[in-house]
Amino acid sequence: MKKIFPAIFFWVFLFFHVNGSCEEIVIVNAQKQYQLAQTLFEEKEFSAAAHEYIRFFHLFPNHEKVARAKYKTGLSFFYAGRLEDAGRHLEKIAADFSDSGFASDAMFKLSELYIATNAPGKATSVLRDLITLTNMPQVHDRACFMIGWLLLDKADILKSQSDYKVYPVREAEKYFSMISFKGKKKYRIEDSITSLKKISHLKKKTPALAGVLSIIPGGGFLYCGRYRDALVSFLLNSSLILAAHQSFENDNVFLGGVISLVEAGFYAGNIYGSVSSAHKYNIKKQKEFIDKLKQEYLVNQDKISFQSGFIKNGVALMFKYNF
Amino acid sequence: MLPKYDWCYIAWAAIVSTLISASQVYSQEEKQSNYSPGIIHFYQEYISPIDGDRCPMHPSCSTYLKNCVKKHGSLKGWIIGLDRLVRCGRDEVENSPSVWINGKKHIYDPVKNNDFWWSEK
């Protein structure tokens, strides 16, 4: 009897265990895996969704939804705030699936990502590539519209980059003009293009003239409308010149020399500041013009939005268009 | 024996030439290291803590001057830095954006906002 009970217990345990194990076996097919990723995406669990999409295209590499899953991976990483991973996946989509519609979607998202990371130069490059590669009129128009606003919005940053040779505002005008007649009607961009032509009529300051005028300390600042700076510059420079002169007059050559050395710095700084102020004045005027243009556009339709925020090395302006 | 004035001129010429040659060597070193120039270091270490945080700009004028020297070398850095001393807290308020640092409003005016028209760095 002692041997029978353990044997019965063993067989009963084995029966229930095997029976129980059979119930836990789950067969994952492509549809279920994709559905899981999709559900997580809809529930805004973006990191988890990204990993499930990755699992999907690893398990089912030949499935028809692979391109979509890869695009959604990039999108999920983007919304999860993992911009580096998002960029890597979106770039791969744009390169590997150039024939599918996801390539253009990926490139639009990629340009948005570059704007968010304060790299407008890269964003314009992506959109330029898209304009060249696409043969779909809607995509072409949308890309032209986006790049136009991006160039206007980031004109000063783009111009300050050494590899940017074209004048951004002029280029923006070119891209707006490239939008088809149907697209211009859709985006109601006609008025903006007409207004943009007026940018060349803006009253600007000549940096060279500002430099020449600052021969008299403060003259350049005065020309740029910086009256308080002009007064300070004039008083400071003239006082130092007078002090140096008096020192030399009183045979205090060493003191005169030291004051002259400091004054030389302030005098050169006055010329430099005047030229710099003229450049800044021109940029400010251009920015005001573009801001006005944006406002006028916004009055007509509320699809476009500009958001400002702080980033690591300064202030960023993000632009979003709802299609 | 040289007259008194000639000695002064010679001494002055020696100081100026020493300063110019030192600034050239210094510029090269400055571009490669994080070392801050002695006069700015002295100001930030000993004068500024007593004087208090009074500069309305961000970065402050001393940090700006230090950044200028680091970026462009002693001579150009000195000129750009002195330009900032003249502009500090006046008309720049209307031309530059503001930022909040430690609960105080400052005018954001880094070196890149003043050398963008000629420097590619």
Tab-separated table of C-alpha atoms in Angstrom:
chain	number	residue	atom	x	y	z
A	1	MET	CA	0.000	0.000	0.000
A	2	LYS	CA	2.844	2.326	0.819
A	3	LYS	CA	4.028	2.143	-2.781
A	4	ILE	CA	0.567	2.517	-4.339
A	5	PHE	CA	-0.241	6.010	-2.912
A	6	PRO	CA	2.804	7.766	-4.294
A	7	ALA	CA	2.190	6.107	-7.645
A	8	ILE	CA	-1.451	7.271	-7.718
A	9	PHE	CA	-0.369	10.763	-6.631
A	10	PHE	CA	2.277	10.828	-9.371
A	11	TRP	CA	-0.163	9.834	-12.127
A	12	VAL	CA	-2.843	12.238	-10.904
A	13	PHE	CA	-0.263	15.074	-10.774
A	14	LEU	CA	1.036	14.222	-14.233
A	15	PHE	CA	-2.478	14.094	-15.689
A	16	PHE	CA	-3.487	17.500	-14.316
A	17	HIS	CA	-0.136	19.053	-15.108
A	18	VAL	CA	-0.158	17.918	-18.741
A	19	ASN	CA	-3.799	18.868	-19.039
A	20	GLY	CA	-3.106	22.305	-17.563
A	21	SER	CA	-0.078	22.883	-19.796
A	22	CYS	CA	-2.082	22.105	-22.888
A	23	GLU	CA	-4.467	24.961	-22.079
A	24	GLU	CA	-1.579	27.503	-21.889
A	25	ILE	CA	-0.230	26.810	-25.345
A	26	VAL	CA	-0.871	29.877	-27.511
A	27	ILE	CA	-0.082	29.993	-31.173
A	28	VAL	CA	0.936	33.507	-32.240
A	29	ASN	CA	0.129	34.294	-35.810
A	30	ALA	CA	0.898	37.453	-37.776
A	31	GLN	CA	-2.555	38.907	-37.308
A	32	LYS	CA	-2.506	38.487	-33.526
A	33	GLN	CA	0.986	39.924	-33.190
A	34	TYR	CA	0.138	42.944	-35.340
A	35	GLN	CA	-3.126	43.419	-33.455
A	36	LEU	CA	-1.252	43.460	-30.129
A	37	ALA	CA	1.156	46.134	-31.383
A	38	GLN	CA	-1.708	48.136	-32.839
A	39	THR	CA	-3.681	47.965	-29.566
A	40	LEU	CA	-0.660	49.185	-27.598
A	41	PHE	CA	-0.190	52.031	-30.094
A	42	GLU	CA	-3.845	53.052	-29.762
A	43	GLU	CA	-3.546	52.925	-25.979
A	44	LYS	CA	-0.540	55.268	-26.289
A	45	GLU	CA	1.850	52.712	-24.831
A	46	PHE	CA	4.312	53.794	-27.483
A	47	SER	CA	7.503	52.146	-26.232
A	48	ALA	CA	5.780	48.774	-25.791
A	49	ALA	CA	4.058	49.184	-29.169
A	50	ALA	CA	7.396	49.839	-30.863
A	51	HIS	CA	8.833	46.625	-29.471
A	52	GLU	CA	5.790	44.596	-30.525
A	53	TYR	CA	6.039	45.993	-34.065
A	54	ILE	CA	9.714	45.007	-34.094
A	55	ARG	CA	8.760	41.499	-32.910
A	56	PHE	CA	6.172	41.373	-35.730
A	57	PHE	CA	8.553	42.105	-38.571
A	58	HIS	CA	11.210	39.823	-37.114
A	59	LEU	CA	8.817	36.874	-36.813
A	60	PHE	CA	7.017	37.497	-40.093
A	61	PRO	CA	9.534	39.188	-42.411
A	62	ASN	CA	7.585	38.410	-45.587
A	63	HIS	CA	4.188	39.600	-44.389
A	64	GLU	CA	2.452	42.263	-46.443
A	65	LYS	CA	2.238	44.585	-43.426
A	66	VAL	CA	6.000	44.711	-42.796
A	67	ALA	CA	6.407	48.182	-44.334
A	68	ARG	CA	3.514	49.517	-42.270
A	69	ALA	CA	4.891	47.867	-39.104
A	70	LYS	CA	8.312	49.389	-39.678
A	71	TYR	CA	6.802	52.829	-40.222
A	72	LYS	CA	4.711	52.415	-37.075
A	73	THR	CA	7.872	51.450	-35.156
A	74	GLY	CA	9.463	54.756	-36.097
A	75	LEU	CA	6.252	56.584	-35.258
A	76	SER	CA	5.969	54.841	-31.867
A	77	PHE	CA	9.538	55.751	-30.967
A	78	PHE	CA	8.833	59.335	-32.063
A	79	TYR	CA	5.789	59.631	-29.795
A	80	ALA	CA	7.651	57.860	-26.972
A	81	GLY	CA	10.235	60.644	-27.151
A	82	ARG	CA	13.002	58.298	-28.251
A	83	LEU	CA	13.930	60.540	-31.154
A	84	GLU	CA	17.247	58.906	-31.987
A	85	ASP	CA	15.611	55.479	-32.400
A	86	ALA	CA	12.746	57.082	-34.297
A	87	GLY	CA	15.166	58.787	-36.693
A	88	ARG	CA	17.040	55.529	-37.321
A	89	HIS	CA	13.838	53.614	-38.168
A	90	LEU	CA	12.296	56.366	-40.272
A	91	GLU	CA	15.488	56.795	-42.301
A	92	LYS	CA	15.510	53.062	-42.973
A	93	ILE	CA	11.873	53.118	-44.123
A	94	ALA	CA	12.572	56.024	-46.479
A	95	ALA	CA	15.521	54.130	-47.976
A	96	ASP	CA	14.118	50.560	-48.096
A	97	PHE	CA	10.498	51.175	-49.090
A	98	SER	CA	10.829	54.033	-51.544
A	99	ASP	CA	8.103	52.507	-53.740
A	100	SER	CA	5.480	52.422	-50.999
A	101	GLY	CA	3.508	55.360	-49.619
A	102	PHE	CA	5.237	54.900	-46.282
A	103	ALA	CA	8.480	56.355	-47.602
A	104	SER	CA	6.905	59.781	-48.033
A	105	ASP	CA	5.120	59.544	-44.669
A	106	ALA	CA	8.414	58.562	-43.045
A	107	MET	CA	10.185	61.503	-44.683
A	108	PHE	CA	7.546	63.972	-43.494
A	109	LYS	CA	7.851	62.579	-39.978
A	110	LEU	CA	11.637	62.685	-40.226
A	111	SER	CA	11.555	66.369	-41.166
A	112	GLU	CA	9.257	67.011	-38.188
A	113	LEU	CA	11.743	65.167	-35.986
A	114	TYR	CA	14.622	67.327	-37.241
A	115	ILE	CA	12.619	70.494	-36.559
A	116	ALA	CA	11.916	69.257	-33.027
A	117	THR	CA	15.615	68.606	-32.467
A	118	ASN	CA	16.539	72.065	-33.776
A	119	ALA	CA	18.163	70.827	-36.975
A	120	PRO	CA	16.219	72.778	-39.631
A	121	GLY	CA	18.994	72.262	-42.189
A	122	LYS	CA	18.470	68.498	-42.092
A	123	ALA	CA	14.681	68.944	-42.210
A	124	THR	CA	14.937	71.031	-45.396
A	125	SER	CA	17.283	68.445	-46.941
A	126	VAL	CA	14.772	65.648	-46.294
A	127	LEU	CA	11.898	67.665	-47.749
A	128	ARG	CA	14.000	68.670	-50.759
A	129	ASP	CA	14.782	64.989	-51.398
A	130	LEU	CA	11.099	64.158	-51.102
A	131	ILE	CA	10.166	66.834	-53.648
A	132	THR	CA	12.723	65.393	-56.069
A	133	LEU	CA	11.769	61.753	-55.546
A	134	THR	CA	7.980	61.830	-55.412
A	135	ASN	CA	5.715	61.627	-58.424
A	136	MET	CA	2.539	62.120	-56.405
A	137	PRO	CA	1.195	65.685	-56.782
A	138	GLN	CA	-0.356	65.793	-53.274
A	139	VAL	CA	2.916	64.739	-51.639
A	140	HIS	CA	4.850	67.227	-53.783
A	141	ASP	CA	2.516	70.093	-52.840
A	142	ARG	CA	2.546	69.203	-49.169
A	143	ALA	CA	6.353	69.005	-49.124
A	144	CYS	CA	6.664	72.353	-50.946
A	145	PHE	CA	4.215	73.939	-48.508
A	146	MET	CA	6.078	72.570	-45.488
A	147	ILE	CA	9.553	73.498	-46.721
A	148	GLY	CA	8.315	77.001	-47.620
A	149	TRP	CA	7.115	77.703	-44.090
A	150	LEU	CA	10.123	76.010	-42.585
A	151	LEU	CA	12.495	78.209	-44.597
A	152	LEU	CA	10.596	81.323	-43.587
A	153	ASP	CA	10.449	80.334	-39.958
A	154	LYS	CA	14.082	79.334	-39.622
A	155	ALA	CA	15.542	81.785	-42.140
A	156	ASP	CA	18.057	83.353	-39.755
A	157	ILE	CA	19.296	80.027	-38.355
A	158	LEU	CA	19.643	78.536	-41.826
A	159	LYS	CA	21.447	81.597	-43.151
A	160	SER	CA	23.946	81.476	-40.302
A	161	GLN	CA	24.902	77.900	-41.185
A	162	SER	CA	28.028	77.730	-43.263
A	163	ASP	CA	26.694	75.084	-45.659
A	164	TYR	CA	23.585	77.095	-46.486
A	165	LYS	CA	24.350	79.141	-49.566
A	166	VAL	CA	20.871	80.154	-50.773
A	167	TYR	CA	18.891	82.996	-49.230
A	168	PRO	CA	16.153	81.087	-47.320
A	169	VAL	CA	13.332	83.589	-47.855
A	170	ARG	CA	13.897	83.634	-51.616
A	171	GLU	CA	13.983	79.845	-51.595
A	172	ALA	CA	10.712	79.750	-49.644
A	173	GLU	CA	9.117	81.891	-52.330
A	174	LYS	CA	10.392	79.451	-54.960
A	175	TYR	CA	8.893	76.437	-53.161
A	176	PHE	CA	5.539	78.160	-52.633
A	177	SER	CA	5.476	78.923	-56.364
A	178	MET	CA	6.140	75.243	-57.110
A	179	ILE	CA	2.826	74.213	-55.487
A	180	SER	CA	0.292	73.215	-58.138
A	181	PHE	CA	-2.752	75.361	-58.858
A	182	LYS	CA	-4.955	72.829	-57.027
A	183	GLY	CA	-2.538	72.813	-54.073
A	184	LYS	CA	-2.444	76.617	-53.890
A	185	LYS	CA	-6.221	76.600	-53.653
A	186	LYS	CA	-6.162	73.885	-51.001
A	187	TYR	CA	-3.560	75.602	-48.834
A	188	ARG	CA	-4.805	79.146	-49.608
A	189	ILE	CA	-1.243	80.244	-50.114
A	190	GLU	CA	-1.771	82.768	-52.936
A	191	ASP	CA	-1.974	85.782	-50.607
A	192	SER	CA	1.152	84.699	-48.731
A	193	ILE	CA	3.128	84.437	-51.986
A	194	THR	CA	1.994	87.916	-53.034
A	195	SER	CA	2.927	89.348	-49.615
A	196	LEU	CA	6.266	87.567	-49.653
A	197	LYS	CA	7.306	89.539	-52.732
A	198	LYS	CA	7.172	92.692	-50.587
A	199	ILE	CA	10.039	91.466	-48.396
A	200	SER	CA	12.580	93.090	-50.715
A	201	HIS	CA	10.937	96.467	-50.049
A	202	LEU	CA	11.685	96.280	-46.329
A	203	LYS	CA	13.713	99.205	-45.030
A	204	LYS	CA	17.066	97.760	-44.039
A	205	LYS	CA	20.250	99.186	-42.531
A	206	THR	CA	23.554	98.956	-44.372
A	207	PRO	CA	26.171	97.324	-42.126
A	208	ALA	CA	29.056	99.020	-43.981
A	209	LEU	CA	27.479	102.449	-43.486
A	210	ALA	CA	26.980	101.689	-39.783
A	211	GLY	CA	30.689	100.855	-39.566
A	212	VAL	CA	31.717	104.070	-41.332
A	213	LEU	CA	29.423	106.206	-39.155
A	214	SER	CA	30.916	104.728	-36.017
A	215	ILE	CA	34.190	106.556	-36.746
A	216	ILE	CA	32.505	109.068	-34.459
A	217	PRO	CA	31.854	106.794	-31.465
A	218	GLY	CA	28.159	105.909	-31.203
A	219	GLY	CA	27.347	107.102	-34.735
A	220	GLY	CA	26.698	103.565	-35.963
A	221	PHE	CA	24.441	102.753	-33.016
A	222	LEU	CA	22.533	105.972	-33.646
A	223	TYR	CA	22.023	104.964	-37.296
A	224	CYS	CA	20.574	101.614	-36.117
A	225	GLY	CA	18.157	103.332	-33.748
A	226	ARG	CA	19.997	102.297	-30.575
A	227	TYR	CA	20.066	105.716	-28.941
A	228	ARG	CA	21.075	104.720	-25.415
A	229	ASP	CA	23.932	102.549	-26.676
A	230	ALA	CA	25.026	105.437	-28.895
A	231	LEU	CA	25.143	107.846	-25.963
A	232	VAL	CA	27.078	105.415	-23.738
A	233	SER	CA	29.512	104.612	-26.524
A	234	PHE	CA	30.109	108.303	-27.258
A	235	LEU	CA	30.615	109.288	-23.617
A	236	LEU	CA	32.809	106.309	-22.779
A	237	ASN	CA	35.051	106.621	-25.821
A	238	SER	CA	35.417	110.377	-25.626
A	239	SER	CA	36.185	110.192	-21.882
A	240	LEU	CA	38.870	107.588	-22.440
A	241	ILE	CA	40.372	109.519	-25.361
A	242	LEU	CA	40.420	112.655	-23.213
A	243	ALA	CA	41.963	110.745	-20.294
A	244	ALA	CA	44.681	109.279	-22.507
A	245	HIS	CA	45.378	112.724	-24.004
A	246	GLN	CA	45.644	114.309	-20.560
A	247	SER	CA	47.979	111.566	-19.389
A	248	PHE	CA	50.321	112.133	-22.316
A	249	GLU	CA	50.085	115.887	-21.802
A	250	ASN	CA	51.154	115.432	-18.177
A	251	ASP	CA	54.083	113.278	-19.279
A	252	ASN	CA	52.479	110.186	-17.755
A	253	VAL	CA	53.300	108.071	-20.785
A	254	PHE	CA	52.726	104.702	-19.131
A	255	LEU	CA	49.227	105.549	-17.832
A	256	GLY	CA	48.389	107.162	-21.173
A	257	GLY	CA	49.503	104.004	-22.933
A	258	VAL	CA	47.381	101.727	-20.747
A	259	ILE	CA	44.304	103.932	-21.206
A	260	SER	CA	44.973	104.021	-24.961
A	261	LEU	CA	45.133	100.242	-25.039
A	262	VAL	CA	41.758	99.928	-23.292
A	263	GLU	CA	40.281	102.698	-25.428
A	264	ALA	CA	41.485	100.986	-28.611
A	265	GLY	CA	39.448	97.944	-27.549
A	266	PHE	CA	36.337	100.016	-26.824
A	267	TYR	CA	36.711	101.954	-30.078
A	268	ALA	CA	37.071	98.780	-32.152
A	269	GLY	CA	34.174	97.303	-30.155
A	270	ASN	CA	32.064	100.343	-31.047
A	271	ILE	CA	32.681	99.742	-34.767
A	272	TYR	CA	32.070	96.007	-34.393
A	273	GLY	CA	28.888	96.584	-32.374
A	274	SER	CA	27.530	99.027	-34.955
A	275	VAL	CA	28.011	96.616	-37.846
A	276	SER	CA	26.558	93.799	-35.746
A	277	SER	CA	23.581	95.982	-34.775
A	278	ALA	CA	22.810	96.690	-38.434
A	279	HIS	CA	22.744	92.953	-39.163
A	280	LYS	CA	20.544	92.325	-36.136
A	281	TYR	CA	18.222	95.159	-37.125
A	282	ASN	CA	17.748	93.620	-40.585
A	283	ILE	CA	17.041	90.184	-39.134
A	284	LYS	CA	14.563	91.641	-36.666
A	285	LYS	CA	12.710	93.491	-39.417
A	286	GLN	CA	12.591	90.349	-41.555
A	287	LYS	CA	11.338	88.285	-38.619
A	288	GLU	CA	8.614	90.818	-37.874
A	289	PHE	CA	7.543	90.677	-41.521
A	290	ILE	CA	7.419	86.866	-41.510
A	291	ASP	CA	5.539	86.811	-38.193
A	292	LYS	CA	2.981	89.183	-39.683
A	293	LEU	CA	2.703	86.900	-42.716
A	294	LYS	CA	2.085	83.921	-40.420
A	295	GLN	CA	-0.543	85.810	-38.473
A	296	GLU	CA	-2.346	86.791	-41.665
A	297	TYR	CA	-2.267	83.173	-42.765
A	298	LEU	CA	-3.514	81.992	-39.378
A	299	VAL	CA	-6.467	84.338	-39.568
A	300	ASN	CA	-7.574	82.542	-42.720
A	301	GLN	CA	-7.133	79.034	-41.416
A	302	ASP	CA	-6.282	77.478	-38.109
A	303	LYS	CA	-4.568	74.426	-39.481
A	304	ILE	CA	-1.072	75.719	-38.985
A	305	SER	CA	0.439	76.211	-35.540
A	306	PHE	CA	3.761	77.475	-34.274
A	307	GLN	CA	5.002	76.511	-30.847
A	308	SER	CA	7.984	77.959	-29.061
A	309	GLY	CA	9.941	76.303	-26.313
A	310	PHE	CA	13.299	76.026	-24.658
A	311	ILE	CA	15.839	73.512	-25.809
A	312	LYS	CA	19.313	72.690	-24.545
A	313	ASN	CA	21.171	75.503	-26.321
A	314	GLY	CA	18.527	78.147	-26.826
A	315	VAL	CA	15.003	78.775	-27.978
A	316	ALA	CA	13.236	76.617	-30.549
A	317	LEU	CA	10.174	77.293	-32.634
A	318	MET	CA	8.217	74.276	-33.857
A	319	PHE	CA	5.723	74.386	-36.616
A	320	LYS	CA	2.887	71.932	-37.094
A	321	TYR	CA	0.389	71.583	-39.898
A	322	ASN	CA	-2.770	69.511	-39.486
A	323	PHE	CA	-3.775	67.800	-42.704
B	1	MET	CA	72.640	108.213	-21.545
B	2	LEU	CA	69.098	108.406	-22.902
B	3	PRO	CA	66.736	111.168	-21.694
B	4	LYS	CA	63.891	110.306	-19.272
B	5	TYR	CA	61.143	110.389	-21.971
B	6	ASP	CA	63.003	108.008	-24.269
B	7	TRP	CA	63.211	105.435	-21.492
B	8	CYS	CA	59.437	105.705	-21.059
B	9	TYR	CA	58.849	105.126	-24.761
B	10	ILE	CA	61.178	102.147	-24.801
B	11	ALA	CA	59.476	100.622	-21.723
B	12	TRP	CA	56.064	101.181	-23.268
B	13	ALA	CA	57.122	99.651	-26.604
B	14	ALA	CA	58.482	96.622	-24.745
B	15	ILE	CA	55.215	96.153	-22.811
B	16	VAL	CA	53.063	96.477	-25.934
B	17	SER	CA	55.179	94.062	-27.976
B	18	THR	CA	55.192	91.563	-25.089
B	19	LEU	CA	51.387	91.841	-24.782
B	20	ILE	CA	50.850	91.347	-28.525
B	21	SER	CA	53.146	88.320	-28.764
B	22	ALA	CA	51.702	86.846	-25.549
B	23	SER	CA	48.170	87.322	-26.861
B	24	GLN	CA	49.035	85.376	-30.025
B	25	VAL	CA	50.389	82.422	-28.039
B	26	TYR	CA	47.544	82.741	-25.571
B	27	SER	CA	44.946	82.700	-28.365
B	28	GLN	CA	46.206	79.356	-29.602
B	29	GLU	CA	46.113	77.885	-26.100
B	30	GLU	CA	42.703	79.386	-25.394
B	31	LYS	CA	41.131	77.720	-28.387
B	32	GLN	CA	42.256	74.321	-27.166
B	33	SER	CA	41.542	74.496	-23.439
B	34	ASN	CA	38.866	75.462	-20.949
B	35	TYR	CA	41.249	77.697	-19.054
B	36	SER	CA	39.769	81.150	-18.477
B	37	PRO	CA	41.908	84.281	-18.927
B	38	GLY	CA	43.505	85.494	-15.691
B	39	ILE	CA	41.778	88.863	-15.481
B	40	ILE	CA	38.301	87.352	-16.027
B	41	HIS	CA	39.071	84.508	-13.641
B	42	PHE	CA	40.160	87.033	-11.008
B	43	TYR	CA	36.972	89.055	-11.514
B	44	GLN	CA	34.672	85.997	-11.354
B	45	GLU	CA	36.486	84.463	-8.389
B	46	TYR	CA	37.040	87.490	-6.145
B	47	ILE	CA	35.075	90.552	-7.289
B	48	SER	CA	31.778	89.161	-8.623
B	49	PRO	CA	30.795	87.275	-5.412
B	50	ILE	CA	31.093	90.541	-3.450
B	51	ASP	CA	29.634	92.725	-6.182
B	52	GLY	CA	26.664	90.356	-6.626
B	53	ASP	CA	24.780	89.016	-9.635
B	54	ARG	CA	23.847	92.340	-11.226
B	55	CYS	CA	24.359	91.714	-14.924
B	56	PRO	CA	20.964	91.761	-16.682
B	57	MET	CA	22.278	89.691	-19.567
B	58	HIS	CA	22.674	85.947	-20.009
B	59	PRO	CA	25.449	84.868	-20.213
B	60	SER	CA	26.839	87.562	-17.912
B	61	CYS	CA	29.362	90.025	-19.391
B	62	SER	CA	32.354	88.265	-17.806
B	63	THR	CA	31.226	84.841	-19.050
B	64	TYR	CA	30.495	86.382	-22.446
B	65	LEU	CA	34.009	87.848	-22.616
B	66	LYS	CA	35.462	84.485	-21.590
B	67	ASN	CA	33.413	82.716	-24.292
B	68	CYS	CA	34.515	85.300	-26.880
B	69	VAL	CA	38.183	84.743	-26.077
B	70	LYS	CA	37.679	80.982	-26.181
B	71	LYS	CA	35.908	81.155	-29.505
B	72	HIS	CA	37.850	83.825	-31.361
B	73	GLY	CA	41.141	84.239	-29.517
B	74	SER	CA	42.384	87.116	-27.376
B	75	LEU	CA	42.359	90.026	-29.801
B	76	LYS	CA	38.966	89.527	-31.480
B	77	GLY	CA	37.516	88.188	-28.235
B	78	TRP	CA	38.609	91.319	-26.385
B	79	ILE	CA	36.972	93.606	-28.983
B	80	ILE	CA	33.696	91.660	-29.109
B	81	GLY	CA	33.640	91.454	-25.308
B	82	LEU	CA	34.116	95.213	-24.883
B	83	ASP	CA	31.297	95.826	-27.355
B	84	ARG	CA	29.075	93.818	-25.018
B	85	LEU	CA	30.028	96.021	-22.039
B	86	VAL	CA	28.702	99.026	-23.955
B	87	ARG	CA	25.465	97.293	-24.962
B	88	CYS	CA	24.801	95.617	-21.591
B	89	GLY	CA	21.197	96.088	-20.425
B	90	ARG	CA	20.144	98.991	-22.611
B	91	ASP	CA	18.793	98.803	-26.178
B	92	GLU	CA	19.547	95.083	-26.299
B	93	VAL	CA	16.500	94.556	-24.049
B	94	GLU	CA	14.233	95.459	-26.971
B	95	ASN	CA	16.143	93.405	-29.511
B	96	SER	CA	16.886	90.069	-27.841
B	97	PRO	CA	14.655	87.412	-26.279
B	98	SER	CA	14.493	87.051	-22.517
B	99	VAL	CA	15.090	83.965	-20.388
B	100	TRP	CA	14.343	83.222	-16.728
B	101	ILE	CA	17.374	82.142	-14.695
B	102	ASN	CA	16.931	81.432	-10.959
B	103	GLY	CA	13.671	83.380	-10.948
B	104	LYS	CA	15.218	86.469	-12.551
B	105	LYS	CA	14.557	87.742	-16.038
B	106	HIS	CA	17.689	88.052	-18.175
B	107	ILE	CA	18.339	89.133	-21.730
B	108	TYR	CA	19.565	86.214	-23.811
B	109	ASP	CA	22.600	87.390	-25.763
B	110	PRO	CA	25.171	84.643	-26.389
B	111	VAL	CA	28.270	85.079	-28.588
B	112	LYS	CA	26.598	83.319	-31.530
B	113	ASN	CA	23.941	86.070	-31.660
B	114	ASN	CA	26.668	88.635	-32.320
B	115	ASP	CA	29.099	86.856	-34.602
B	116	PHE	CA	26.625	84.992	-36.839
B	117	TRP	CA	27.242	87.405	-39.709
B	118	TRP	CA	30.903	86.532	-40.106
B	119	SER	CA	31.821	83.469	-38.017
B	120	GLU	CA	31.120	80.020	-39.392
B	121	LYS	CA	31.924	78.269	-36.092
